[in-house]
mmCIF file of C-alpha atoms and ligand atoms in Angstrom:
data_model
loop_
_atom_site.group_PDB
_atom_site.id
_atom_site.type_symbol
_atom_site.label_atom_id
_atom_site.label_comp_id
_atom_site.label_asym_id
_atom_site.label_seq_id
_atom_site.Cartn_x
_atom_site.Cartn_y
_atom_site.Cartn_z
ATOM 1 C CA MET A 13 233.607 41.929 98.736
ATOM 2 C CA PRO A 14 236.066 40.628 101.343
ATOM 3 C CA GLN A 15 234.959 37.739 103.492
ATOM 4 C CA ILE A 16 236.053 38.236 107.080
ATOM 5 C CA ALA A 17 235.927 35.799 109.978
ATOM 6 C CA ILE A 18 236.007 37.242 113.483
ATOM 7 C CA ILE A 19 237.171 34.804 116.147
ATOM 8 C CA SER A 20 235.616 35.646 119.494
ATOM 9 C CA SER A 21 238.034 33.859 121.812
ATOM 10 C CA SER A 22 236.605 34.130 125.307
ATOM 11 C CA VAL A 23 234.499 31.204 126.478
ATOM 12 C CA ARG A 24 234.211 32.639 129.987
ATOM 13 C CA THR A 25 230.792 32.840 131.637
ATOM 14 C CA GLY A 26 229.874 36.518 131.682
ATOM 15 C CA ARG A 27 232.595 37.422 129.192
ATOM 16 C CA ASN A 28 232.938 40.986 127.979
ATOM 17 C CA SER A 29 235.369 40.805 125.055
ATOM 18 C CA HIS A 30 232.589 39.370 122.883
ATOM 19 C CA ARG A 31 231.240 42.925 122.823
ATOM 20 C CA VAL A 32 234.241 43.924 120.734
ATOM 21 C CA ALA A 33 233.557 41.118 118.247
ATOM 22 C CA LEU A 34 229.953 42.334 117.928
ATOM 23 C CA TYR A 35 231.181 45.883 117.399
ATOM 24 C CA PHE A 36 233.588 44.924 114.607
ATOM 25 C CA LYS A 37 230.959 42.840 112.826
ATOM 26 C CA LYS A 38 228.623 45.802 112.693
ATOM 27 C CA TYR A 39 231.415 48.249 111.887
ATOM 28 C CA LEU A 40 232.700 46.169 108.966
ATOM 29 C CA GLU A 41 229.263 45.476 107.567
ATOM 30 C CA THR A 42 228.303 49.129 107.769
ATOM 31 C CA ASN A 43 231.492 50.734 106.528
ATOM 32 C CA HIS A 44 233.228 48.268 104.290
ATOM 33 C CA THR A 45 230.514 46.124 102.735
ATOM 34 C CA ALA A 46 232.344 43.052 103.937
ATOM 35 C CA THR A 47 230.790 39.676 104.542
ATOM 36 C CA VAL A 48 231.421 38.996 108.210
ATOM 37 C CA GLU A 49 230.890 35.938 110.357
ATOM 38 C CA ILE A 50 231.699 35.649 114.044
ATOM 39 C CA LEU A 51 233.309 32.318 114.913
ATOM 40 C CA ASP A 52 232.308 32.204 118.554
ATOM 41 C CA LEU A 53 234.473 29.758 120.490
ATOM 42 C CA ALA A 54 231.918 29.711 123.308
ATOM 43 C CA GLU A 55 229.302 28.507 120.838
ATOM 44 C CA TYR A 56 231.624 25.924 119.294
ATOM 45 C CA ASN A 57 232.407 24.626 122.780
ATOM 46 C CA PHE A 58 235.338 22.596 121.434
ATOM 47 C CA PRO A 59 237.062 19.988 123.603
ATOM 48 C CA VAL A 60 240.813 20.348 124.100
ATOM 49 C CA PHE A 61 241.975 18.743 120.883
ATOM 50 C CA GLU A 62 244.116 15.634 121.198
ATOM 51 C CA GLU A 63 245.579 16.036 117.707
ATOM 52 C CA ARG A 64 245.681 18.431 114.768
ATOM 53 C CA LEU A 65 242.668 18.248 112.494
ATOM 54 C CA LYS A 66 244.518 16.699 109.558
ATOM 55 C CA PHE A 67 245.607 13.764 111.738
ATOM 56 C CA GLN A 68 242.273 13.161 113.440
ATOM 57 C CA GLU A 69 240.578 9.931 112.417
ATOM 58 C CA ASN A 70 237.043 11.058 113.104
ATOM 59 C CA PRO A 71 237.017 14.835 113.180
ATOM 60 C CA SER A 72 233.811 16.461 114.375
ATOM 61 C CA ALA A 73 231.605 18.288 111.896
ATOM 62 C CA GLU A 74 232.127 21.457 113.967
ATOM 63 C CA ALA A 75 235.915 21.253 113.761
ATOM 64 C CA LEU A 76 235.745 20.643 110.009
ATOM 65 C CA SER A 77 233.355 23.534 109.595
ATOM 66 C CA PHE A 78 235.588 25.843 111.656
ATOM 67 C CA ALA A 79 238.580 24.902 109.486
ATOM 68 C CA GLU A 80 236.604 25.559 106.312
ATOM 69 C CA LYS A 81 235.577 28.980 107.536
ATOM 70 C CA ILE A 82 239.161 29.943 108.341
ATOM 71 C CA LYS A 83 240.293 28.626 104.974
ATOM 72 C CA ALA A 84 237.574 30.482 103.088
ATOM 73 C CA ALA A 85 238.067 33.801 104.870
ATOM 74 C CA ASP A 86 240.066 36.511 103.110
ATOM 75 C CA GLY A 87 241.137 37.701 106.533
ATOM 76 C CA VAL A 88 240.682 36.738 110.171
ATOM 77 C CA LEU A 89 240.173 39.220 112.976
ATOM 78 C CA ILE A 90 240.982 37.740 116.373
ATOM 79 C CA VAL A 91 239.371 39.320 119.409
ATOM 80 C CA THR A 92 241.128 38.022 122.486
ATOM 81 C CA PRO A 93 241.025 38.793 126.203
ATOM 82 C CA GLU A 94 244.185 38.975 128.276
ATOM 83 C CA TYR A 95 244.384 36.290 130.934
ATOM 84 C CA ASN A 96 247.398 36.475 133.198
ATOM 85 C CA GLY A 97 249.431 38.211 130.569
ATOM 86 C CA GLY A 98 248.565 35.761 127.786
ATOM 87 C CA TYR A 99 245.738 34.720 125.501
ATOM 88 C CA PRO A 100 243.203 32.077 126.548
ATOM 89 C CA ALA A 101 243.600 28.333 126.098
ATOM 90 C CA SER A 102 240.463 28.320 123.940
ATOM 91 C CA LEU A 103 242.321 30.355 121.316
ATOM 92 C CA LYS A 104 245.529 28.301 121.393
ATOM 93 C CA ASN A 105 243.349 25.217 121.006
ATOM 94 C CA VAL A 106 242.002 26.360 117.623
ATOM 95 C CA VAL A 107 245.262 27.888 116.376
ATOM 96 C CA ASP A 108 247.060 24.591 116.912
ATOM 97 C CA LEU A 109 244.155 22.617 115.452
ATOM 98 C CA LEU A 110 244.944 23.919 111.987
ATOM 99 C CA GLY A 111 248.050 24.376 109.861
ATOM 100 C CA GLU A 112 247.883 25.148 106.161
ATOM 101 C CA GLU A 113 244.640 27.064 106.708
ATOM 102 C CA TRP A 114 246.635 29.782 108.512
ATOM 103 C CA ARG A 115 249.397 30.100 105.961
ATOM 104 C CA ARG A 116 249.621 33.639 104.513
ATOM 105 C CA LYS A 117 246.244 34.464 106.056
ATOM 106 C CA PRO A 118 245.968 38.118 107.004
ATOM 107 C CA VAL A 119 245.225 38.109 110.732
ATOM 108 C CA ALA A 120 244.402 41.260 112.675
ATOM 109 C CA ILE A 121 244.443 41.189 116.469
ATOM 110 C CA SER A 122 242.301 43.111 118.935
ATOM 111 C CA THR A 123 243.261 42.605 122.574
ATOM 112 C CA VAL A 124 240.798 43.285 125.364
ATOM 113 C CA SER A 125 240.937 43.766 129.099
ATOM 114 C CA SER A 126 238.867 45.093 131.952
ATOM 115 C CA GLY A 127 241.866 47.024 133.214
ATOM 116 C CA PRO A 128 243.594 50.128 131.836
ATOM 117 C CA PHE A 129 246.131 48.490 129.499
ATOM 118 C CA GLY A 130 243.876 46.913 126.880
ATOM 119 C CA GLY A 131 245.394 43.441 126.977
ATOM 120 C CA MET A 132 248.592 44.680 125.348
ATOM 121 C CA GLN A 133 250.694 41.926 126.911
ATOM 122 C CA VAL A 134 248.977 39.376 124.695
ATOM 123 C CA ILE A 135 250.351 40.850 121.504
ATOM 124 C CA SER A 136 253.892 39.476 121.564
ATOM 125 C CA SER A 137 252.971 35.887 122.454
ATOM 126 C CA LEU A 138 250.028 35.686 120.055
ATOM 127 C CA GLN A 139 251.917 37.298 117.195
ATOM 128 C CA PHE A 140 254.795 34.930 117.737
ATOM 129 C CA THR A 141 252.548 31.870 117.591
ATOM 130 C CA LEU A 142 250.802 33.134 114.480
ATOM 131 C CA TRP A 143 254.157 33.902 112.870
ATOM 132 C CA LYS A 144 255.339 30.378 113.671
ATOM 133 C CA ILE A 145 252.291 28.938 111.956
ATOM 134 C CA GLN A 146 252.965 31.203 108.961
ATOM 135 C CA ALA A 147 249.948 33.446 109.261
ATOM 136 C CA TRP A 148 250.392 37.034 108.105
ATOM 137 C CA THR A 149 249.825 39.232 111.123
ATOM 138 C CA VAL A 150 248.659 42.734 110.359
ATOM 139 C CA PRO A 151 251.006 45.348 111.867
ATOM 140 C CA ALA A 152 248.282 47.390 113.522
ATOM 141 C CA MET A 153 246.836 47.068 116.994
ATOM 142 C CA PHE A 154 243.437 47.557 118.535
ATOM 143 C CA PRO A 155 243.733 47.337 122.315
ATOM 144 C CA VAL A 156 240.501 47.841 124.239
ATOM 145 C CA PRO A 157 240.927 48.873 127.884
ATOM 146 C CA LYS A 158 238.035 48.851 130.360
ATOM 147 C CA VAL A 159 235.879 46.933 127.917
ATOM 148 C CA GLN A 160 232.942 46.833 130.315
ATOM 149 C CA GLU A 161 232.738 50.637 130.132
ATOM 150 C CA ALA A 162 233.750 51.008 126.491
ATOM 151 C CA PHE A 163 230.909 48.873 125.041
ATOM 152 C CA ASP A 164 227.469 47.733 126.079
ATOM 153 C CA GLU A 165 226.506 44.073 125.802
ATOM 154 C CA HIS A 166 225.328 44.551 122.211
ATOM 155 C CA GLY A 167 228.696 45.923 121.146
ATOM 156 C CA VAL A 168 227.594 49.540 121.000
ATOM 157 C CA PRO A 169 230.482 51.814 121.992
ATOM 158 C CA ALA A 170 230.036 54.420 124.707
ATOM 159 C CA GLU A 171 231.927 56.920 122.557
ATOM 160 C CA HIS A 172 230.852 55.980 119.067
ATOM 161 C CA ALA A 173 232.763 58.561 117.038
ATOM 162 C CA VAL A 174 236.023 58.028 118.934
ATOM 163 C CA MET A 175 235.816 54.241 118.608
ATOM 164 C CA ASP A 176 234.900 54.383 114.916
ATOM 165 C CA LYS A 177 237.873 56.652 114.244
ATOM 166 C CA ARG A 178 240.230 54.210 115.935
ATOM 167 C CA ALA A 179 238.616 51.278 114.123
ATOM 168 C CA ALA A 180 239.003 53.023 110.756
ATOM 169 C CA GLY A 181 242.800 53.142 111.069
ATOM 170 C CA PHE A 182 243.024 49.552 112.240
ATOM 171 C CA ILE A 183 240.662 48.160 109.618
ATOM 172 C CA LYS A 184 242.390 50.128 106.870
ATOM 173 C CA GLU A 185 245.616 48.219 107.548
ATOM 174 C CA PHE A 186 243.719 44.928 107.720
ATOM 175 C CA LEU A 187 241.972 45.530 104.392
ATOM 176 C CA TRP A 188 245.261 46.623 102.816
ATOM 177 C CA CYS A 189 246.796 43.274 103.717
ATOM 178 C CA ILE A 190 243.749 41.425 102.413
ATOM 179 C CA GLU A 191 243.920 43.323 99.124
ATOM 180 C CA ALA A 192 247.688 42.843 98.834
ATOM 181 C CA GLY A 193 247.292 39.117 99.428
ATOM 182 C CA LYS A 194 244.553 38.859 96.796
ATOM 183 C CA ARG A 195 246.716 40.544 94.201
ATOM 184 C CA MET A 196 249.361 37.880 94.749
ATOM 185 C CA THR A 197 247.111 34.859 94.295
ATOM 186 C CA ASP A 198 248.075 34.365 90.643
ATOM 187 C CA VAL A 199 251.774 34.755 91.314
ATOM 188 C CA ALA A 200 253.656 31.495 91.721
ATOM 189 C CA PHE A 201 255.559 31.928 94.988
HETATM 190 C C1 FMN B 4 241.746 34.012 134.311
HETATM 191 C C2 FMN B 4 241.729 35.491 134.071
HETATM 192 C C3 FMN B 4 242.906 36.195 134.033
HETATM 193 C C4 FMN B 4 242.903 37.565 133.785
HETATM 194 N N1 FMN B 4 244.098 38.217 133.683
HETATM 195 C C5 FMN B 4 244.122 39.510 133.301
HETATM 196 C C6 FMN B 4 245.370 40.158 133.048
HETATM 197 O O1 FMN B 4 246.441 39.588 133.136
HETATM 198 N N2 FMN B 4 245.345 41.460 132.683
HETATM 199 C C7 FMN B 4 244.163 42.129 132.519
HETATM 200 O O2 FMN B 4 244.201 43.297 132.165
HETATM 201 N N3 FMN B 4 242.972 41.536 132.743
HETATM 202 C C8 FMN B 4 242.921 40.244 133.122
HETATM 203 N N4 FMN B 4 241.707 39.601 133.313
HETATM 204 C C9 FMN B 4 240.449 40.346 133.175
HETATM 205 C C10 FMN B 4 239.967 40.381 131.715
HETATM 206 O O3 FMN B 4 240.692 41.403 131.103
HETATM 207 C C11 FMN B 4 238.482 40.649 131.665
HETATM 208 O O4 FMN B 4 237.773 39.505 132.062
HETATM 209 C C12 FMN B 4 237.991 41.170 130.316
HETATM 210 O O5 FMN B 4 236.614 41.400 130.376
HETATM 211 C C13 FMN B 4 238.294 40.293 129.099
HETATM 212 O O6 FMN B 4 237.980 38.942 129.264
HETATM 213 P P1 FMN B 4 236.506 38.286 129.027
HETATM 214 O O7 FMN B 4 236.164 38.463 127.587
HETATM 215 O O8 FMN B 4 236.647 36.850 129.392
HETATM 216 O O9 FMN B 4 235.561 39.051 129.886
HETATM 217 C C14 FMN B 4 241.685 38.244 133.594
HETATM 218 C C15 FMN B 4 240.490 37.511 133.632
HETATM 219 C C16 FMN B 4 240.500 36.162 133.855
HETATM 220 C C17 FMN B 4 239.208 35.404 133.831
#
């Protein structure tokens, strides 16, 4: 059973993209018998890190735990809002915190906005950063426009069947990458 970590990136008061994280947790648990944990950056409430985790002298228990969860996950699904054409500082903070934990990790990205374009402008900058850190970004997208209308606060979609159909295609690619990565674990590359 794949173990999936969902990073909910927005720490904004009154955030809406967290709804998408809630939706994917339920979707994955219902349809793919995956073990899913939401890593909620608002709950972690991390400071802006002054150094990467491996160089910190007294790392916090929360930072160590976050790193362990990323390391242990078979795949990471990032749910990120679009802020001024980019992803939020809270997300960059935890990407840069780690290093080896990201290497070859299948990472799927769902971008979210309140406007009509679904946060699509985030994709290129976030993918580039993840590529630089040697994560394995999944070549499928899940943009969510008008998130405040698309989901209620519990992550229930307004149009359930339509959303589930879109999610199925996206998650299929994600799980393919997870499976492909697993099959390579014994190969010395
Ligand atoms: C600082 C800031 C910048 C934003 N910039 C954009 C933007 O460039 N494009 C966009 O579609 N929405 C933008 N939004 C609106 C977000 O898409 C909206 O808040 C959405 O619900 C996702 O973010 P949230 O999870 O923090 O709510 C911005 C919101 C904030 C707080």
